Tab-separated table of N, CA and C in Angstrom:
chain	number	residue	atom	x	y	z
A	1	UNK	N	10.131	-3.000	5.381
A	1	UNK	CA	10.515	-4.205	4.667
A	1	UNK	C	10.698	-5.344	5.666
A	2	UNK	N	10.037	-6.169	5.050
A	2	UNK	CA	10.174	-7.447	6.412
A	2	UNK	C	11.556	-8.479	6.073
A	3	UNK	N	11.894	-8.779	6.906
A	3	UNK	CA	13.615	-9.217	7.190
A	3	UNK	C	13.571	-10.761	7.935
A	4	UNK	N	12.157	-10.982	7.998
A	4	UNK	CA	12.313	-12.362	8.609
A	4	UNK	C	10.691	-12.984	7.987
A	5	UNK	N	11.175	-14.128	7.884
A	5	UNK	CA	9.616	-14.966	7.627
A	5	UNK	C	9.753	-16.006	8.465
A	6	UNK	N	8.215	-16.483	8.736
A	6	UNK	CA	7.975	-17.439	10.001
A	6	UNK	C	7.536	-18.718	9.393
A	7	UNK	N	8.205	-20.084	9.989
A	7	UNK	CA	7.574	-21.170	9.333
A	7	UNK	C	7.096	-21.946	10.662
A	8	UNK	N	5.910	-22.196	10.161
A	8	UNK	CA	4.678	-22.806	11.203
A	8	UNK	C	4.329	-24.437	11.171
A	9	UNK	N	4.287	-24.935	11.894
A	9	UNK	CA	3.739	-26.401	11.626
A	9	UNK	C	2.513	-26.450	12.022
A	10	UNK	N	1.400	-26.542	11.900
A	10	UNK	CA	0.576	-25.528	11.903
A	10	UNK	C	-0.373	-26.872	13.191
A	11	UNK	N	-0.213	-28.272	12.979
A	11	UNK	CA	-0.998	-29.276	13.923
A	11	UNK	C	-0.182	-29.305	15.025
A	12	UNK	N	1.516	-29.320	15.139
A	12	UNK	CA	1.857	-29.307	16.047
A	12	UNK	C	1.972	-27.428	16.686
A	13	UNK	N	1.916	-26.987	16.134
A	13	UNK	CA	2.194	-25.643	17.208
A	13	UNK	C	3.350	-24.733	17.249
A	14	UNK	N	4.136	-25.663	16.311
A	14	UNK	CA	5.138	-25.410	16.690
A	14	UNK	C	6.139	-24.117	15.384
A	15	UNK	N	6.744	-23.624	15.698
A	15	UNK	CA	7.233	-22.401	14.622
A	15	UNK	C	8.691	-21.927	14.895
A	16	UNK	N	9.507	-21.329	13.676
A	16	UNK	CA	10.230	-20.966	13.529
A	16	UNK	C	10.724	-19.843	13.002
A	17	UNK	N	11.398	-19.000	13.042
A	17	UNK	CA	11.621	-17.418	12.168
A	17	UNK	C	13.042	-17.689	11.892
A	18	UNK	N	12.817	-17.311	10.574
A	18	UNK	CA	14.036	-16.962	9.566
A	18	UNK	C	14.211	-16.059	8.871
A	19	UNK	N	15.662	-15.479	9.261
A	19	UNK	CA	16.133	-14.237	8.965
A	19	UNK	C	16.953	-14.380	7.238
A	20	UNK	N	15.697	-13.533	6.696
A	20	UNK	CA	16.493	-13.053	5.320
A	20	UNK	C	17.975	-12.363	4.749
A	21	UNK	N	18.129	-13.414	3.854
A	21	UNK	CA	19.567	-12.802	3.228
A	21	UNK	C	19.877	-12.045	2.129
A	22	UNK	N	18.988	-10.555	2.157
A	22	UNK	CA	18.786	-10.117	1.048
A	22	UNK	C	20.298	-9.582	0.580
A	23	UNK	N	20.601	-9.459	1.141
A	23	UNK	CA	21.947	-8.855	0.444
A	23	UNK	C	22.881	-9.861	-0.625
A	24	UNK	N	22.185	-11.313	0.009
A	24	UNK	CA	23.262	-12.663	-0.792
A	24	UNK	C	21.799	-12.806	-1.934
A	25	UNK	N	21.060	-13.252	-1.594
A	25	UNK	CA	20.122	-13.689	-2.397
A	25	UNK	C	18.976	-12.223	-2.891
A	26	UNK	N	18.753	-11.515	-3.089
A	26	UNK	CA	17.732	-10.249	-2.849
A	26	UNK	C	16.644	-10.851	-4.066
A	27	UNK	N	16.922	-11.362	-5.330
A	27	UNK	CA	16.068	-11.540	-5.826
A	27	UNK	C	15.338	-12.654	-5.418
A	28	UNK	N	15.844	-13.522	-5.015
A	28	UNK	CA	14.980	-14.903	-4.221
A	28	UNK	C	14.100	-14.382	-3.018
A	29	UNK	N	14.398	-13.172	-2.210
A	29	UNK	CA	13.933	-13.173	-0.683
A	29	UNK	C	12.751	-12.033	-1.673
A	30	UNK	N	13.000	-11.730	-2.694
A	30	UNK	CA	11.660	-10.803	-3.285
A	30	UNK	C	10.154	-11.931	-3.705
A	31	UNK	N	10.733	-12.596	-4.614
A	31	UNK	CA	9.907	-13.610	-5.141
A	31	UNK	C	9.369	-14.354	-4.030
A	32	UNK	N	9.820	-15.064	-2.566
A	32	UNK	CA	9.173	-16.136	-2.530
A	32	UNK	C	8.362	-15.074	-1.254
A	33	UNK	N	9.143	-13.766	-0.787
A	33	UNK	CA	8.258	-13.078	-0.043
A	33	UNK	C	7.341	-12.682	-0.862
A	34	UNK	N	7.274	-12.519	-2.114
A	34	UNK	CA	5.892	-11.692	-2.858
A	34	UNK	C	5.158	-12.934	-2.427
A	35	UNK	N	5.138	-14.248	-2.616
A	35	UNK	CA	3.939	-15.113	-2.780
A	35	UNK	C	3.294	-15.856	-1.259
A	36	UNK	N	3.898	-15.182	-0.255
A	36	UNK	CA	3.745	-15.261	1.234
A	36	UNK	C	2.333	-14.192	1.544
A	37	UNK	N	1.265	-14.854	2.432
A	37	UNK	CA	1.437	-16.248	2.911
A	37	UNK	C	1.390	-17.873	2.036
A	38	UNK	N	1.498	-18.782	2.149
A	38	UNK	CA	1.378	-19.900	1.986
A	38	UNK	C	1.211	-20.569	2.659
A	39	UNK	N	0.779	-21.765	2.348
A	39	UNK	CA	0.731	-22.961	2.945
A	39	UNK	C	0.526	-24.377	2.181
A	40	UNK	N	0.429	-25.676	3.068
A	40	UNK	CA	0.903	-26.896	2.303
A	40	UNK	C	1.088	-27.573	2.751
A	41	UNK	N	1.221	-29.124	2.385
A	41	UNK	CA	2.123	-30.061	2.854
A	41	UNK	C	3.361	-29.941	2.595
A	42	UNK	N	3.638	-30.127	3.955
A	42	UNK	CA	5.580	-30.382	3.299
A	42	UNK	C	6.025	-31.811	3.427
A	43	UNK	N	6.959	-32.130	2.988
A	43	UNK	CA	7.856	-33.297	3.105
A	43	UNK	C	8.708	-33.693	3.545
A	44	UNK	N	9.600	-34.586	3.998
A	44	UNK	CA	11.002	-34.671	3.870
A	44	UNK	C	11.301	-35.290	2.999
A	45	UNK	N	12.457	-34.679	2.593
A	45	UNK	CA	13.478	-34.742	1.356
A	45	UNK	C	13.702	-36.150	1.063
A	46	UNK	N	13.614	-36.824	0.289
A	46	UNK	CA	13.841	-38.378	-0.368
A	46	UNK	C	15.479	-38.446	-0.460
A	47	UNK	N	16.490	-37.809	-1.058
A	47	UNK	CA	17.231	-37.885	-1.754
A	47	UNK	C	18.611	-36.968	-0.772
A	48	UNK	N	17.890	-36.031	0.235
A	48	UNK	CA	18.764	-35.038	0.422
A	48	UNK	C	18.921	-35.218	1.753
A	49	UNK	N	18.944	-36.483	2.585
A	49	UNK	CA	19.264	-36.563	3.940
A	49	UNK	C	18.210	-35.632	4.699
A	50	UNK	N	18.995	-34.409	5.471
A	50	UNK	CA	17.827	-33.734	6.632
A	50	UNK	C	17.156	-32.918	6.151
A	51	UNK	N	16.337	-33.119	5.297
A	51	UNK	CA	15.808	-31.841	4.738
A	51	UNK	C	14.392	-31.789	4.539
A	52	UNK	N	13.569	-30.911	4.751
A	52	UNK	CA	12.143	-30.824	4.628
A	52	UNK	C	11.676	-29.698	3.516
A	53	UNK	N	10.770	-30.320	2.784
A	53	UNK	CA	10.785	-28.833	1.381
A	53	UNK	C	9.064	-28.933	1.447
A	54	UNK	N	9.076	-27.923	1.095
A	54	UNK	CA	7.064	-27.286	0.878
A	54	UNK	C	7.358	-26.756	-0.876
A	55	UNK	N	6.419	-27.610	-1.799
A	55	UNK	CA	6.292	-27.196	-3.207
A	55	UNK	C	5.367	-25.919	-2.739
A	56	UNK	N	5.508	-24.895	-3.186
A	56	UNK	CA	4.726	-23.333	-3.556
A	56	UNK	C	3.836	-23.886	-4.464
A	57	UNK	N	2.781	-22.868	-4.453
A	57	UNK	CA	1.382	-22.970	-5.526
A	57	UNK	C	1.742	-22.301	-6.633
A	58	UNK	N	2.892	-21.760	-6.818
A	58	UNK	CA	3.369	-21.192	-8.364
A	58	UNK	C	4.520	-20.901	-8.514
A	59	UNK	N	4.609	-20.911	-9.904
A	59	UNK	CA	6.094	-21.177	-10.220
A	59	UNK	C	7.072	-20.131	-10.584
A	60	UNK	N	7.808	-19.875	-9.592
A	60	UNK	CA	8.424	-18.650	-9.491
A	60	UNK	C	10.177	-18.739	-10.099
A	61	UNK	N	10.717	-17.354	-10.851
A	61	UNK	CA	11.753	-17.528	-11.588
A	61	UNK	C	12.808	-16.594	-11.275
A	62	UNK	N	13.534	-16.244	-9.977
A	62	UNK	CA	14.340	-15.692	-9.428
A	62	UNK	C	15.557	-16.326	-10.378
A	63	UNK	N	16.876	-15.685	-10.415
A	63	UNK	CA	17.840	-16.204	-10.835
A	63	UNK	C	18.336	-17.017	-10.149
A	64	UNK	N	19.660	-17.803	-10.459
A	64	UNK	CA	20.416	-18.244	-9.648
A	64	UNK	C	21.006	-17.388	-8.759
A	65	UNK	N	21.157	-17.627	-7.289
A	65	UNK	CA	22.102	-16.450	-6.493
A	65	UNK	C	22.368	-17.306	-4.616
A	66	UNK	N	23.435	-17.212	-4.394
A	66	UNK	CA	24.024	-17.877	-3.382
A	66	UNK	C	23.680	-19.194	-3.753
A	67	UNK	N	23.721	-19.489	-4.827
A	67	UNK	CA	23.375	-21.085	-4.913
A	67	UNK	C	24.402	-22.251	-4.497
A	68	UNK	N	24.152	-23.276	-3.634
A	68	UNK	CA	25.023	-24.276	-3.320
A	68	UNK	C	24.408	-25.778	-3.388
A	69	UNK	N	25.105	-26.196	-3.005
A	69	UNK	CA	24.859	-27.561	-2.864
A	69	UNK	C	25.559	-28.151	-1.385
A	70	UNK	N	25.934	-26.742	-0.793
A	70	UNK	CA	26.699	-27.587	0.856
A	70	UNK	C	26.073	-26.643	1.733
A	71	UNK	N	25.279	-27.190	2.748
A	71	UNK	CA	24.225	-26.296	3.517
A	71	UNK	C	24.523	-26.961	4.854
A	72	UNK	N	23.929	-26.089	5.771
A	72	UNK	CA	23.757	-26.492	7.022
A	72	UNK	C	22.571	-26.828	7.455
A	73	UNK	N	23.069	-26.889	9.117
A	73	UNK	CA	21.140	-26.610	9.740
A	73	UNK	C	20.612	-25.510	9.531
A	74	UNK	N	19.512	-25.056	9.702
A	74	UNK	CA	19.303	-23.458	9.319
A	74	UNK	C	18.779	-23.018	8.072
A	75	UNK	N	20.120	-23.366	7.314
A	75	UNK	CA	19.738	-23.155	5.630
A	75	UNK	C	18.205	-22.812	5.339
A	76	UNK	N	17.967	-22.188	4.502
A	76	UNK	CA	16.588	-21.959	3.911
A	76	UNK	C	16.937	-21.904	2.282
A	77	UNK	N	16.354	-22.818	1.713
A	77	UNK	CA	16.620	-22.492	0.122
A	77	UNK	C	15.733	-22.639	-0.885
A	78	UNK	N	15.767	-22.199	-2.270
A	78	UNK	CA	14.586	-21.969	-3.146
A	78	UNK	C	15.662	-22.501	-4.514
A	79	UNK	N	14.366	-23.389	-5.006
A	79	UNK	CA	14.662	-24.421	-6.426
A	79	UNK	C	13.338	-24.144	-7.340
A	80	UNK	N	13.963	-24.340	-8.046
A	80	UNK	CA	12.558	-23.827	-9.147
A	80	UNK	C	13.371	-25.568	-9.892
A	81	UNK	N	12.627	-26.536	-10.089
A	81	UNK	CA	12.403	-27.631	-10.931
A	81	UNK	C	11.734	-27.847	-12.590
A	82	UNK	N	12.488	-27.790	-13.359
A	82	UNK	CA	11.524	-28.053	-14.379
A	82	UNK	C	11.529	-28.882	-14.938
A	83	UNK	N	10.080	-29.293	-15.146
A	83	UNK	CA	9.480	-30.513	-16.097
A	83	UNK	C	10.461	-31.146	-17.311
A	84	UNK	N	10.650	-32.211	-17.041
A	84	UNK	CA	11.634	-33.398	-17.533
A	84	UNK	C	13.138	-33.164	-16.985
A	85	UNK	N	13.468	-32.349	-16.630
A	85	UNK	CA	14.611	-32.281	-15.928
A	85	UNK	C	15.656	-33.482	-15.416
A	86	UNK	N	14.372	-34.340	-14.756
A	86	UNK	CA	14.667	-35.628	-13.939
A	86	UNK	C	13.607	-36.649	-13.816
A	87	UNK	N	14.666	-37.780	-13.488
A	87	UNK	CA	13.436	-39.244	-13.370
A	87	UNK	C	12.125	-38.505	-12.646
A	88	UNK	N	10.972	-38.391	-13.231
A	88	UNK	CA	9.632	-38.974	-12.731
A	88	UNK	C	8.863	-37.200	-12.458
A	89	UNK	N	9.920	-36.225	-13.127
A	89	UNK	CA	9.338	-34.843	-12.849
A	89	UNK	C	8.487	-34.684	-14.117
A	90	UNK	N	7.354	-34.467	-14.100
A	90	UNK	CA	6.710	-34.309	-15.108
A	90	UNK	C	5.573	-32.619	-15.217
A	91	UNK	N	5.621	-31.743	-14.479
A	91	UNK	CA	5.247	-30.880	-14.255
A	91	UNK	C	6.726	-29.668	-13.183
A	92	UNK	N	6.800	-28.650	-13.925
A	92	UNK	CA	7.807	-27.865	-13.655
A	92	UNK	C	7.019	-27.113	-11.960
A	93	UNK	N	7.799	-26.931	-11.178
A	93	UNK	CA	7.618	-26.500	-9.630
A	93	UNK	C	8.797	-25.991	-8.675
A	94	UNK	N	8.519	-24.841	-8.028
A	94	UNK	CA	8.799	-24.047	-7.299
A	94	UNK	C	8.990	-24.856	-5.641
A	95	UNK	N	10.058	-24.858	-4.902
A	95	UNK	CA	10.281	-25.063	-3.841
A	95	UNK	C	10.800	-24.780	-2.508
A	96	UNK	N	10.258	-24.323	-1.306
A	96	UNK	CA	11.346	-23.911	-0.226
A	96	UNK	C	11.419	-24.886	0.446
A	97	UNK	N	12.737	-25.198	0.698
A	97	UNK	CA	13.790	-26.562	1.374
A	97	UNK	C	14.456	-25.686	2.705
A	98	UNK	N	14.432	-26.481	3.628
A	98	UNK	CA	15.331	-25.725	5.015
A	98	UNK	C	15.958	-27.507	5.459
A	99	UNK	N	16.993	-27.340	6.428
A	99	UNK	CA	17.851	-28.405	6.413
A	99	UNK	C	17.766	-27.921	8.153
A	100	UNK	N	18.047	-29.232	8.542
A	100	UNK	CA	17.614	-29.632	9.810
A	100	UNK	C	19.063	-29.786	10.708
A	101	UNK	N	19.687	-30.845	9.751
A	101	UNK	CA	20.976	-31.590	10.999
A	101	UNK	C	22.348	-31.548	9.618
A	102	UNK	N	23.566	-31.733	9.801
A	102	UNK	CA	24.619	-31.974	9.386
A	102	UNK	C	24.642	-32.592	8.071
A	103	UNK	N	23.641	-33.358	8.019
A	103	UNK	CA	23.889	-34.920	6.892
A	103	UNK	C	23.122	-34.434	5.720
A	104	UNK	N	22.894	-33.059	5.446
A	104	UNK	CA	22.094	-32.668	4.156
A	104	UNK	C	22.914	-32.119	3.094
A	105	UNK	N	22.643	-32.877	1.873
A	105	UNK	CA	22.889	-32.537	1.073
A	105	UNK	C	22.016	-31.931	-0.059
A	106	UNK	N	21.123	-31.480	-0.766
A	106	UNK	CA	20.191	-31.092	-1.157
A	106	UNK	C	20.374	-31.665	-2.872
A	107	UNK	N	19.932	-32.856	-2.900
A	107	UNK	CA	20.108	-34.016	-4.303
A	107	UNK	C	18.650	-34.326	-4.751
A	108	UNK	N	19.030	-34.748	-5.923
A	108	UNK	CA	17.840	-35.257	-7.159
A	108	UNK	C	18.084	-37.241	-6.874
A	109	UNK	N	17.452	-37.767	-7.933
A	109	UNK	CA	17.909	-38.854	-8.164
A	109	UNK	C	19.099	-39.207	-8.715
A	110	UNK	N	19.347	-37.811	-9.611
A	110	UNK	CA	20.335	-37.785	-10.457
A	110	UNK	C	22.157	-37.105	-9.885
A	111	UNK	N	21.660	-36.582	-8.428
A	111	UNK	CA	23.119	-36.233	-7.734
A	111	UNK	C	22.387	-34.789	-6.980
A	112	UNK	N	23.765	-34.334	-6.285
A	112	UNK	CA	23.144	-33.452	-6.019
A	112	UNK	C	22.866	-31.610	-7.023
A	113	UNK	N	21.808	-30.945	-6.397
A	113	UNK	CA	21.553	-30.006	-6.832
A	113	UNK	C	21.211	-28.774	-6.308
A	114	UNK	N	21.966	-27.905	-6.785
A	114	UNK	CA	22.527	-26.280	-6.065
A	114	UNK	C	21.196	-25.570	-5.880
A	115	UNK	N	20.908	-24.994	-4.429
A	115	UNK	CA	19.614	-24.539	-4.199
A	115	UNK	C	19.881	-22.709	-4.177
A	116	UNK	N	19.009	-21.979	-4.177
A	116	UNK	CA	19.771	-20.794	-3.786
A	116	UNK	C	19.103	-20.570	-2.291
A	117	UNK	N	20.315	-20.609	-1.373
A	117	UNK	CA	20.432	-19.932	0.353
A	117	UNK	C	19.718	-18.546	0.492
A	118	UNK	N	18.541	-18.351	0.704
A	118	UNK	CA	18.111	-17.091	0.667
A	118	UNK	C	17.515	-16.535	1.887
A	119	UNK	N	17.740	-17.693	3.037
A	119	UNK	CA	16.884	-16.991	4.468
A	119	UNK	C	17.914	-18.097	5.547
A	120	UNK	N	18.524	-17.640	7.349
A	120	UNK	CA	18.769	-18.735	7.907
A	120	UNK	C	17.574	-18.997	9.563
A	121	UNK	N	17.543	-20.019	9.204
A	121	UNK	CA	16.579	-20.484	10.688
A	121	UNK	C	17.487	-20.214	11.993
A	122	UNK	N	16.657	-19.669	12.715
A	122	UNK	CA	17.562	-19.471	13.808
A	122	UNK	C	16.662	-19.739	15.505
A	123	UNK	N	17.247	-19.932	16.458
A	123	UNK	CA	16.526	-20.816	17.515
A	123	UNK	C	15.463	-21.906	17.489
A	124	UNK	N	15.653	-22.915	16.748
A	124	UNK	CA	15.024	-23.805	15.650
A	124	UNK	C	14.786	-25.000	16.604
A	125	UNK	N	15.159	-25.225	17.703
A	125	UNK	CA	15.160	-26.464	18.023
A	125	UNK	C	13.890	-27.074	18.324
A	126	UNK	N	12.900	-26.767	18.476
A	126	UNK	CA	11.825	-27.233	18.595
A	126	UNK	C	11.051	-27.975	17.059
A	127	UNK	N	11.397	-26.611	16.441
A	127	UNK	CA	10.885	-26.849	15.019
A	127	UNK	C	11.532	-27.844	14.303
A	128	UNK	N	13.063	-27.914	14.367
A	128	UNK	CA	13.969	-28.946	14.044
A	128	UNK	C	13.625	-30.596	14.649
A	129	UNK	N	12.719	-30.935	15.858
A	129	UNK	CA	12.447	-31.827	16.756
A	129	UNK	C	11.426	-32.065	15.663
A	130	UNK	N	10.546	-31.910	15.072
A	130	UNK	CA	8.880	-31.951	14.324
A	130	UNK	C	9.722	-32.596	13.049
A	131	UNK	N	10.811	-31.623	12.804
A	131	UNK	CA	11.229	-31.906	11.047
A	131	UNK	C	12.027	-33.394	11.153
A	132	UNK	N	12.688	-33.956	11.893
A	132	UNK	CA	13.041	-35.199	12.364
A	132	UNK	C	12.357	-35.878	12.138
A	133	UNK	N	10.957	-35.957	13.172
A	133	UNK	CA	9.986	-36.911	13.519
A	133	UNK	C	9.538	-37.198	12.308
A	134	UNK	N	9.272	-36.068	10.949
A	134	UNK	CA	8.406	-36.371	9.748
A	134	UNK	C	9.775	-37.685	8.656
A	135	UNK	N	10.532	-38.111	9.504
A	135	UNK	CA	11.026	-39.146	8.555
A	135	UNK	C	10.181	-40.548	8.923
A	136	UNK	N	9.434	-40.579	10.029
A	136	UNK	CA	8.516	-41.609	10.058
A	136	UNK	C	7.197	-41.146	9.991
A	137	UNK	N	6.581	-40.145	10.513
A	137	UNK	CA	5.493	-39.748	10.223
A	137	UNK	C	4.755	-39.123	9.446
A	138	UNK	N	5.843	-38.495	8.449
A	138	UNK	CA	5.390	-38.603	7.301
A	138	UNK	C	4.419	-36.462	6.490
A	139	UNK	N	4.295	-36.419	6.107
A	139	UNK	CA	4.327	-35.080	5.765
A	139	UNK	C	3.220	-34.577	6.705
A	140	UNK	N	3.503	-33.206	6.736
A	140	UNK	CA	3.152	-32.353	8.001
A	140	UNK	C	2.214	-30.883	7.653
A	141	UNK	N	1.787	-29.997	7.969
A	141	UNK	CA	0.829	-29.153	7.628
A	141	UNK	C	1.818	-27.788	7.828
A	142	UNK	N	2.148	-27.462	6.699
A	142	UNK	CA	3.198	-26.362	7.247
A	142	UNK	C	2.726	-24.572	6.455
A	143	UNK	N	2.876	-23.786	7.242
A	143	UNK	CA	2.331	-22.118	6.863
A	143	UNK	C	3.588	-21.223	6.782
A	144	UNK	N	4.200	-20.567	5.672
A	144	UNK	CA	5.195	-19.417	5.800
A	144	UNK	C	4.139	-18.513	5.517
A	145	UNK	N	4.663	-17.811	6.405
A	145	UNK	CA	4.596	-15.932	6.483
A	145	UNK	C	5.359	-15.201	6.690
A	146	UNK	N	5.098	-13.796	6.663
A	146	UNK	CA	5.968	-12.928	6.695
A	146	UNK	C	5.458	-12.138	8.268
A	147	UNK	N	6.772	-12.219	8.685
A	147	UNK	CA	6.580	-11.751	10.301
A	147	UNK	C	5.974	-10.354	10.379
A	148	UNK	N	5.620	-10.760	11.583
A	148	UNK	CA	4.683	-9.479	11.615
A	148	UNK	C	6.172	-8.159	12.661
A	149	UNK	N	5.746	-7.255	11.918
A	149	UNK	CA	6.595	-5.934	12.442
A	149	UNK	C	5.704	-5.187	12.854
């Protein structure tokens, strides 16, 4: 059973591994590991201070579990969005969000909103340096997988 997944930036080089929290989250670290590998553009977060999220290619329905709304650096979390929910969502979507620096809160337009914590980043600083930079440069080429054992 794999216990860590790797997130890649795939132009810069640069990567990170995050250790699963199956014991807090188990149905989240099932679902978004079933649909690994992936890949995508990711973003940074509009609404949620340090945060960078990659929409998934399908829409996955884990329960709620370790869900918060107060995260750290590290954090790794999964939102499932659905259509009309909020200003300007018009198609329902699946998301993994990881948080970079202190100042994240993980919010809508409408306030903030409880993600479920299901993996933490750990020796990140490089990768954390890339997720910064994309508040001016703008979305980035990013790959999760599941580490190789």
């Amino acid at each position: 059973m794999h216990d860590e997944i790797v997130f890649h930036f795939l132009d810069e080089g640069v990567a990170a591994s995050a250790r699963l929290l199956r014991e807090q989250a188990p149905e989240t670290c099932r679902a978004v590991v079933d649909v690994l590998p992936t890949a995508g553009s990711a973003r940074h977060g509009i609404y949620s201070g340090s945060e960078v999220y990659l929409v998934l290619p399908e829409l996955l329905a884990p329960p709620r579990e370790h869900a918060t709304t107060i995260v750290g650096p590290g954090d790794v979390g999964f939102l499932t969005v659905e259509k009309g929910s909020g200003y300007g969502i018009e198609e329902a979507y699946s998301e993994v969000c990881w948080f970079y620096d202190l100042d994240a809160t993980p919010s809508m337009p409408e306030g903030p909103i409880a993600v479920n914590v299901f993996a933490r980043l750990g020796d990140a600083d490089d990768f954390f340096a890339v997720c910064r930079r994309m508040r001016l440069e703008g979305a980035k080429r990013v790959e999760i997988t599941r580490a190789e054992t």
